[in-house]
Amino acid sequence: TDETERKYHLFSLLESYRKSVLLGISVNINNTITEKSAEELTDDINQELIKINVAGVKSIGFKKALHDTVQNIVDINDGKAKAFLSTGHDEFDKKIGLSKKQYILMAANLKIGKTRLTVDLVDRLINLHNDIAIQWYSFEMNNTELLQLFIGRKLKLTDAYLTGKRGKISPENMDRINTALQYFDKYPIEFIDEQCGIYNIAAKFEKFCKSNPTKHCFCIIDNIGLITPTSDNENVAEGDIARVIKATRDKTNGTIIALHHLTKEADSKWNKDAGYEPKLTHIRGNKRLIDFANQVILLHRPDAYPDLVEMAERSGQLADIEGLFVMIIAANRNGDTGQIIFKHDLKHSTFTEQ
């Protein structure tokens, strides 16, 4: 029953072994640099690299790859397969297009609305499609808090009201909540709110995909910074996360949406003239997190910054930034970059394209 977990544990050990071999090669080069020619050293290195890289590498012939590609085109044209899953956000679907074998990195500052936007997207997907399954790793919120976001979105009730911070819930709304619980009982979401490592996430998601063979499977990671590290070196740990996310995407054909934070530079006075708009360089950590992504999305909410609100009030432009939510497509392998403008109703986890 734990075959998948063991496999990824061994994968982790193999990573460590390969790195130790590479370290040994570098030591050997250093010790023999004056005794061997560059050609001899290169031959020695190539032989060692072949040993550690040849195992487990799969290949596919051109004819087979061509047949599979054409068949996929035919299936999409005949309506037997979907090129992407619609969310009902027209520009988002056009520019991003949630499809299989896709890794999306979505980054923003604290309290901008990453999780609430994800709730909006997921809720839309579930209501438009009956062939999806979602495994949601929530390391910032527990599953109760996440469910409150879904309930609040459906019933137009705030978190504060649902948790009793605004007083006792009325009998009428309690009846609505009980009805909503029955409605959400059918939602195809599996929540995991215990902190775990990237190899564990990969193993669980692969098993999840195998148990939902006819579904388009999604893995949501909220957020990368709270994954249990594989190393004391943060850069190495994030490099491992990036590689495993890529490998898991390719192996499962699933869609992985990973949420992440920005550096403090995005909120600094040096970025004030740009209205605190985030950039690719503001994404925290290892560059491979960006390099392996199909799309990199940055989120910006001007009304989250008191000084921008104050400036807008003074200039009579407050209405221009109130409720404004900007999705910046900063990198896109499958299409255009650019911006998508939303109006947010953050307290109800609702976003509307403008």
PDB file of N, CA and C in Angstrom, residues 176-238:
ATOM      1  N   ARG A 176     -29.228  28.169   5.671  1.00  0.00           N
ATOM      2  CA  ARG A 176     -28.524  28.281   4.382  1.00  0.00           C
ATOM      3  C   ARG A 176     -27.170  27.579   4.438  1.00  0.00           C
ATOM      4  N   ILE A 177     -26.475  27.714   5.575  1.00  0.00           N
ATOM      5  CA  ILE A 177     -25.169  27.071   5.745  1.00  0.00           C
ATOM      6  C   ILE A 177     -25.316  25.555   5.727  1.00  0.00           C
ATOM      7  N   ASN A 178     -26.320  25.036   6.416  1.00  0.00           N
ATOM      8  CA  ASN A 178     -26.542  23.582   6.438  1.00  0.00           C
ATOM      9  C   ASN A 178     -26.862  23.056   5.043  1.00  0.00           C
ATOM     10  N   THR A 179     -27.613  23.827   4.274  1.00  0.00           N
ATOM     11  CA  THR A 179     -27.913  23.444   2.890  1.00  0.00           C
ATOM     12  C   THR A 179     -26.632  23.451   2.057  1.00  0.00           C
ATOM     13  N   ALA A 180     -25.784  24.458   2.287  1.00  0.00           N
ATOM     14  CA  ALA A 180     -24.521  24.571   1.552  1.00  0.00           C
ATOM     15  C   ALA A 180     -23.602  23.395   1.863  1.00  0.00           C
ATOM     16  N   LEU A 181     -23.608  22.931   3.116  1.00  0.00           N
ATOM     17  CA  LEU A 181     -22.754  21.803   3.486  1.00  0.00           C
ATOM     18  C   LEU A 181     -23.122  20.561   2.680  1.00  0.00           C
ATOM     19  N   GLN A 182     -24.416  20.346   2.464  1.00  0.00           N
ATOM     20  CA  GLN A 182     -24.856  19.216   1.649  1.00  0.00           C
ATOM     21  C   GLN A 182     -24.408  19.401   0.196  1.00  0.00           C
ATOM     22  N   TYR A 183     -24.446  20.658  -0.261  1.00  0.00           N
ATOM     23  CA  TYR A 183     -24.021  20.978  -1.629  1.00  0.00           C
ATOM     24  C   TYR A 183     -22.527  20.702  -1.795  1.00  0.00           C
ATOM     25  N   PHE A 184     -21.709  21.144  -0.840  1.00  0.00           N
ATOM     26  CA  PHE A 184     -20.264  20.978  -0.941  1.00  0.00           C
ATOM     27  C   PHE A 184     -19.805  19.549  -0.662  1.00  0.00           C
ATOM     28  N   ASP A 185     -20.692  18.744  -0.113  1.00  0.00           N
ATOM     29  CA  ASP A 185     -20.358  17.351   0.176  1.00  0.00           C
ATOM     30  C   ASP A 185     -19.957  16.600  -1.096  1.00  0.00           C
ATOM     31  N   LYS A 186     -20.437  17.084  -2.246  1.00  0.00           N
ATOM     32  CA  LYS A 186     -20.139  16.421  -3.524  1.00  0.00           C
ATOM     33  C   LYS A 186     -18.898  17.013  -4.215  1.00  0.00           C
ATOM     34  N   TYR A 187     -18.302  18.008  -3.607  1.00  0.00           N
ATOM     35  CA  TYR A 187     -17.151  18.647  -4.246  1.00  0.00           C
ATOM     36  C   TYR A 187     -15.962  17.689  -4.280  1.00  0.00           C
ATOM     37  N   PRO A 188     -15.309  17.544  -5.463  1.00  0.00           N
ATOM     38  CA  PRO A 188     -14.222  16.570  -5.628  1.00  0.00           C
ATOM     39  C   PRO A 188     -12.866  17.117  -5.153  1.00  0.00           C
ATOM     40  N   ILE A 189     -12.817  17.549  -3.887  1.00  0.00           N
ATOM     41  CA  ILE A 189     -11.579  18.132  -3.343  1.00  0.00           C
ATOM     42  C   ILE A 189     -11.111  17.314  -2.150  1.00  0.00           C
ATOM     43  N   GLU A 190      -9.822  17.013  -2.140  1.00  0.00           N
ATOM     44  CA  GLU A 190      -9.183  16.363  -0.996  1.00  0.00           C
ATOM     45  C   GLU A 190      -8.209  17.367  -0.383  1.00  0.00           C
ATOM     46  N   PHE A 191      -8.449  17.748   0.882  1.00  0.00           N
ATOM     47  CA  PHE A 191      -7.601  18.727   1.557  1.00  0.00           C
ATOM     48  C   PHE A 191      -6.517  18.027   2.381  1.00  0.00           C
ATOM     49  N   ILE A 192      -5.313  18.578   2.322  1.00  0.00           N
ATOM     50  CA  ILE A 192      -4.211  18.116   3.170  1.00  0.00           C
ATOM     51  C   ILE A 192      -3.604  19.366   3.796  1.00  0.00           C
ATOM     52  N   ASP A 193      -3.777  19.519   5.120  1.00  0.00           N
ATOM     53  CA  ASP A 193      -3.278  20.734   5.769  1.00  0.00           C
ATOM     54  C   ASP A 193      -2.138  20.472   6.748  1.00  0.00           C
ATOM     55  N   GLU A 194      -1.611  19.249   6.754  1.00  0.00           N
ATOM     56  CA  GLU A 194      -0.427  18.950   7.559  1.00  0.00           C
ATOM     57  C   GLU A 194       0.815  19.206   6.721  1.00  0.00           C
ATOM     58  N   GLN A 195       1.784  19.899   7.305  1.00  0.00           N
ATOM     59  CA  GLN A 195       2.998  20.233   6.568  1.00  0.00           C
ATOM     60  C   GLN A 195       3.740  18.960   6.181  1.00  0.00           C
ATOM     61  N   CYS A 196       4.231  18.920   4.945  1.00  0.00           N
ATOM     62  CA  CYS A 196       4.971  17.751   4.478  1.00  0.00           C
ATOM     63  C   CYS A 196       6.000  18.179   3.437  1.00  0.00           C
ATOM     64  N   GLY A 197       6.820  17.225   3.024  1.00  0.00           N
ATOM     65  CA  GLY A 197       7.884  17.518   2.067  1.00  0.00           C
ATOM     66  C   GLY A 197       7.435  17.334   0.631  1.00  0.00           C
ATOM     67  N   ILE A 198       8.248  17.806  -0.298  1.00  0.00           N
ATOM     68  CA  ILE A 198       7.880  17.779  -1.719  1.00  0.00           C
ATOM     69  C   ILE A 198       7.805  16.358  -2.249  1.00  0.00           C
ATOM     70  N   TYR A 199       8.654  15.443  -1.748  1.00  0.00           N
ATOM     71  CA  TYR A 199       8.589  14.056  -2.221  1.00  0.00           C
ATOM     72  C   TYR A 199       7.284  13.399  -1.766  1.00  0.00           C
ATOM     73  N   ASN A 200       6.843  13.747  -0.563  1.00  0.00           N
ATOM     74  CA  ASN A 200       5.589  13.230  -0.054  1.00  0.00           C
ATOM     75  C   ASN A 200       4.409  13.759  -0.866  1.00  0.00           C
ATOM     76  N   ILE A 201       4.472  15.053  -1.209  1.00  0.00           N
ATOM     77  CA  ILE A 201       3.425  15.662  -2.044  1.00  0.00           C
ATOM     78  C   ILE A 201       3.353  14.956  -3.400  1.00  0.00           C
ATOM     79  N   ALA A 202       4.527  14.741  -3.995  1.00  0.00           N
ATOM     80  CA  ALA A 202       4.568  14.089  -5.304  1.00  0.00           C
ATOM     81  C   ALA A 202       3.989  12.679  -5.244  1.00  0.00           C
ATOM     82  N   ALA A 203       4.352  11.947  -4.187  1.00  0.00           N
ATOM     83  CA  ALA A 203       3.862  10.577  -4.035  1.00  0.00           C
ATOM     84  C   ALA A 203       2.347  10.552  -3.857  1.00  0.00           C
ATOM     85  N   LYS A 204       1.839  11.439  -3.004  1.00  0.00           N
ATOM     86  CA  LYS A 204       0.397  11.477  -2.747  1.00  0.00           C
ATOM     87  C   LYS A 204      -0.373  11.885  -4.002  1.00  0.00           C
ATOM     88  N   PHE A 205       0.167  12.844  -4.752  1.00  0.00           N
ATOM     89  CA  PHE A 205      -0.562  13.297  -5.943  1.00  0.00           C
ATOM     90  C   PHE A 205      -0.559  12.225  -7.025  1.00  0.00           C
ATOM     91  N   GLU A 206       0.553  11.510  -7.174  1.00  0.00           N
ATOM     92  CA  GLU A 206       0.577  10.429  -8.163  1.00  0.00           C
ATOM     93  C   GLU A 206      -0.462   9.361  -7.792  1.00  0.00           C
ATOM     94  N   LYS A 207      -0.534   9.029  -6.516  1.00  0.00           N
ATOM     95  CA  LYS A 207      -1.513   8.047  -6.054  1.00  0.00           C
ATOM     96  C   LYS A 207      -2.938   8.566  -6.271  1.00  0.00           C
ATOM     97  N   PHE A 208      -3.145   9.868  -6.024  1.00  0.00           N
ATOM     98  CA  PHE A 208      -4.447  10.510  -6.226  1.00  0.00           C
ATOM     99  C   PHE A 208      -4.865  10.419  -7.684  1.00  0.00           C
ATOM    100  N   CYS A 209      -3.912  10.660  -8.598  1.00  0.00           N
ATOM    101  CA  CYS A 209      -4.216  10.588 -10.036  1.00  0.00           C
ATOM    102  C   CYS A 209      -4.577   9.160 -10.444  1.00  0.00           C
ATOM    103  N   LYS A 210      -3.877   8.188  -9.876  1.00  0.00           N
ATOM    104  CA  LYS A 210      -4.166   6.796 -10.211  1.00  0.00           C
ATOM    105  C   LYS A 210      -5.547   6.377  -9.705  1.00  0.00           C
ATOM    106  N   SER A 211      -5.976   6.971  -8.602  1.00  0.00           N
ATOM    107  CA  SER A 211      -7.295   6.625  -8.059  1.00  0.00           C
ATOM    108  C   SER A 211      -8.418   7.389  -8.759  1.00  0.00           C
ATOM    109  N   ASN A 212      -8.040   8.360  -9.626  1.00  0.00           N
ATOM    110  CA  ASN A 212      -9.024   9.119 -10.419  1.00  0.00           C
ATOM    111  C   ASN A 212      -8.616   9.078 -11.896  1.00  0.00           C
ATOM    112  N   PRO A 213      -8.564   7.867 -12.476  1.00  0.00           N
ATOM    113  CA  PRO A 213      -7.985   7.714 -13.823  1.00  0.00           C
ATOM    114  C   PRO A 213      -8.746   8.416 -14.932  1.00  0.00           C
ATOM    115  N   THR A 214     -10.044   8.672 -14.736  1.00  0.00           N
ATOM    116  CA  THR A 214     -10.835   9.315 -15.792  1.00  0.00           C
ATOM    117  C   THR A 214     -10.978  10.821 -15.582  1.00  0.00           C
ATOM    118  N   LYS A 215     -10.347  11.339 -14.526  1.00  0.00           N
ATOM    119  CA  LYS A 215     -10.500  12.753 -14.179  1.00  0.00           C
ATOM    120  C   LYS A 215      -9.267  13.568 -14.587  1.00  0.00           C
ATOM    121  N   HIS A 216      -9.497  14.857 -14.802  1.00  0.00           N
ATOM    122  CA  HIS A 216      -8.402  15.818 -14.947  1.00  0.00           C
ATOM    123  C   HIS A 216      -8.009  16.229 -13.532  1.00  0.00           C
ATOM    124  N   CYS A 217      -6.821  15.820 -13.115  1.00  0.00           N
ATOM    125  CA  CYS A 217      -6.413  16.015 -11.718  1.00  0.00           C
ATOM    126  C   CYS A 217      -5.598  17.294 -11.536  1.00  0.00           C
ATOM    127  N   PHE A 218      -5.928  18.023 -10.459  1.00  0.00           N
ATOM    128  CA  PHE A 218      -5.241  19.253 -10.093  1.00  0.00           C
ATOM    129  C   PHE A 218      -4.541  19.059  -8.751  1.00  0.00           C
ATOM    130  N   CYS A 219      -3.342  19.607  -8.663  1.00  0.00           N
ATOM    131  CA  CYS A 219      -2.622  19.672  -7.392  1.00  0.00           C
ATOM    132  C   CYS A 219      -2.390  21.147  -7.075  1.00  0.00           C
ATOM    133  N   ILE A 220      -2.916  21.601  -5.937  1.00  0.00           N
ATOM    134  CA  ILE A 220      -2.733  22.992  -5.516  1.00  0.00           C
ATOM    135  C   ILE A 220      -1.832  23.003  -4.289  1.00  0.00           C
ATOM    136  N   ILE A 221      -0.766  23.773  -4.355  1.00  0.00           N
ATOM    137  CA  ILE A 221       0.188  23.866  -3.245  1.00  0.00           C
ATOM    138  C   ILE A 221       0.176  25.293  -2.720  1.00  0.00           C
ATOM    139  N   ASP A 222      -0.294  25.463  -1.491  1.00  0.00           N
ATOM    140  CA  ASP A 222      -0.407  26.793  -0.882  1.00  0.00           C
ATOM    141  C   ASP A 222       0.282  26.777   0.499  1.00  0.00           C
ATOM    142  N   ASN A 223       1.539  27.139   0.563  1.00  0.00           N
ATOM    143  CA  ASN A 223       2.366  27.655  -0.498  1.00  0.00           C
ATOM    144  C   ASN A 223       3.738  27.014  -0.461  1.00  0.00           C
ATOM    145  N   ILE A 224       4.557  27.291  -1.488  1.00  0.00           N
ATOM    146  CA  ILE A 224       5.865  26.669  -1.645  1.00  0.00           C
ATOM    147  C   ILE A 224       6.764  26.923  -0.436  1.00  0.00           C
ATOM    148  N   GLY A 225       6.677  28.118   0.118  1.00  0.00           N
ATOM    149  CA  GLY A 225       7.559  28.485   1.230  1.00  0.00           C
ATOM    150  C   GLY A 225       7.332  27.676   2.492  1.00  0.00           C
ATOM    151  N   LEU A 226       6.192  26.972   2.585  1.00  0.00           N
ATOM    152  CA  LEU A 226       5.878  26.202   3.786  1.00  0.00           C
ATOM    153  C   LEU A 226       6.041  24.697   3.587  1.00  0.00           C
ATOM    154  N   ILE A 227       6.566  24.284   2.429  1.00  0.00           N
ATOM    155  CA  ILE A 227       6.891  22.869   2.224  1.00  0.00           C
ATOM    156  C   ILE A 227       8.098  22.522   3.096  1.00  0.00           C
ATOM    157  N   THR A 228       8.048  21.372   3.767  1.00  0.00           N
ATOM    158  CA  THR A 228       9.178  20.937   4.592  1.00  0.00           C
ATOM    159  C   THR A 228      10.420  20.827   3.724  1.00  0.00           C
ATOM    160  N   PRO A 229      11.496  21.547   4.043  1.00  0.00           N
ATOM    161  CA  PRO A 229      12.683  21.575   3.174  1.00  0.00           C
ATOM    162  C   PRO A 229      13.434  20.247   3.156  1.00  0.00           C
ATOM    163  N   THR A 230      14.082  19.961   2.043  1.00  0.00           N
ATOM    164  CA  THR A 230      14.896  18.752   1.913  1.00  0.00           C
ATOM    165  C   THR A 230      16.340  19.008   2.330  1.00  0.00           C
ATOM    166  N   SER A 231      16.684  20.266   2.556  1.00  0.00           N
ATOM    167  CA  SER A 231      18.058  20.630   2.897  1.00  0.00           C
ATOM    168  C   SER A 231      18.052  21.885   3.762  1.00  0.00           C
ATOM    169  N   ASP A 232      19.111  22.061   4.553  1.00  0.00           N
ATOM    170  CA  ASP A 232      19.257  23.288   5.336  1.00  0.00           C
ATOM    171  C   ASP A 232      19.555  24.480   4.442  1.00  0.00           C
ATOM    172  N   ASN A 233      20.068  24.189   3.242  1.00  0.00           N
ATOM    173  CA  ASN A 233      20.356  25.238   2.266  1.00  0.00           C
ATOM    174  C   ASN A 233      19.062  25.559   1.518  1.00  0.00           C
ATOM    175  N   GLU A 234      18.532  26.768   1.723  1.00  0.00           N
ATOM    176  CA  GLU A 234      17.238  27.140   1.142  1.00  0.00           C
ATOM    177  C   GLU A 234      17.245  27.058  -0.374  1.00  0.00           C
ATOM    178  N   ASN A 235      18.341  27.464  -1.008  1.00  0.00           N
ATOM    179  CA  ASN A 235      18.423  27.438  -2.469  1.00  0.00           C
ATOM    180  C   ASN A 235      18.380  26.009  -2.995  1.00  0.00           C
ATOM    181  N   VAL A 236      19.090  25.106  -2.313  1.00  0.00           N
ATOM    182  CA  VAL A 236      19.087  23.690  -2.703  1.00  0.00           C
ATOM    183  C   VAL A 236      17.692  23.093  -2.519  1.00  0.00           C
ATOM    184  N   ALA A 237      17.060  23.410  -1.375  1.00  0.00           N
ATOM    185  CA  ALA A 237      15.726  22.878  -1.081  1.00  0.00           C
ATOM    186  C   ALA A 237      14.712  23.326  -2.132  1.00  0.00           C
ATOM    187  N   GLU A 238      14.779  24.602  -2.528  1.00  0.00           N
ATOM    188  CA  GLU A 238      13.837  25.107  -3.527  1.00  0.00           C
ATOM    189  C   GLU A 238      14.139  24.544  -4.911  1.00  0.00           C
TER     190      GLU A 238
END
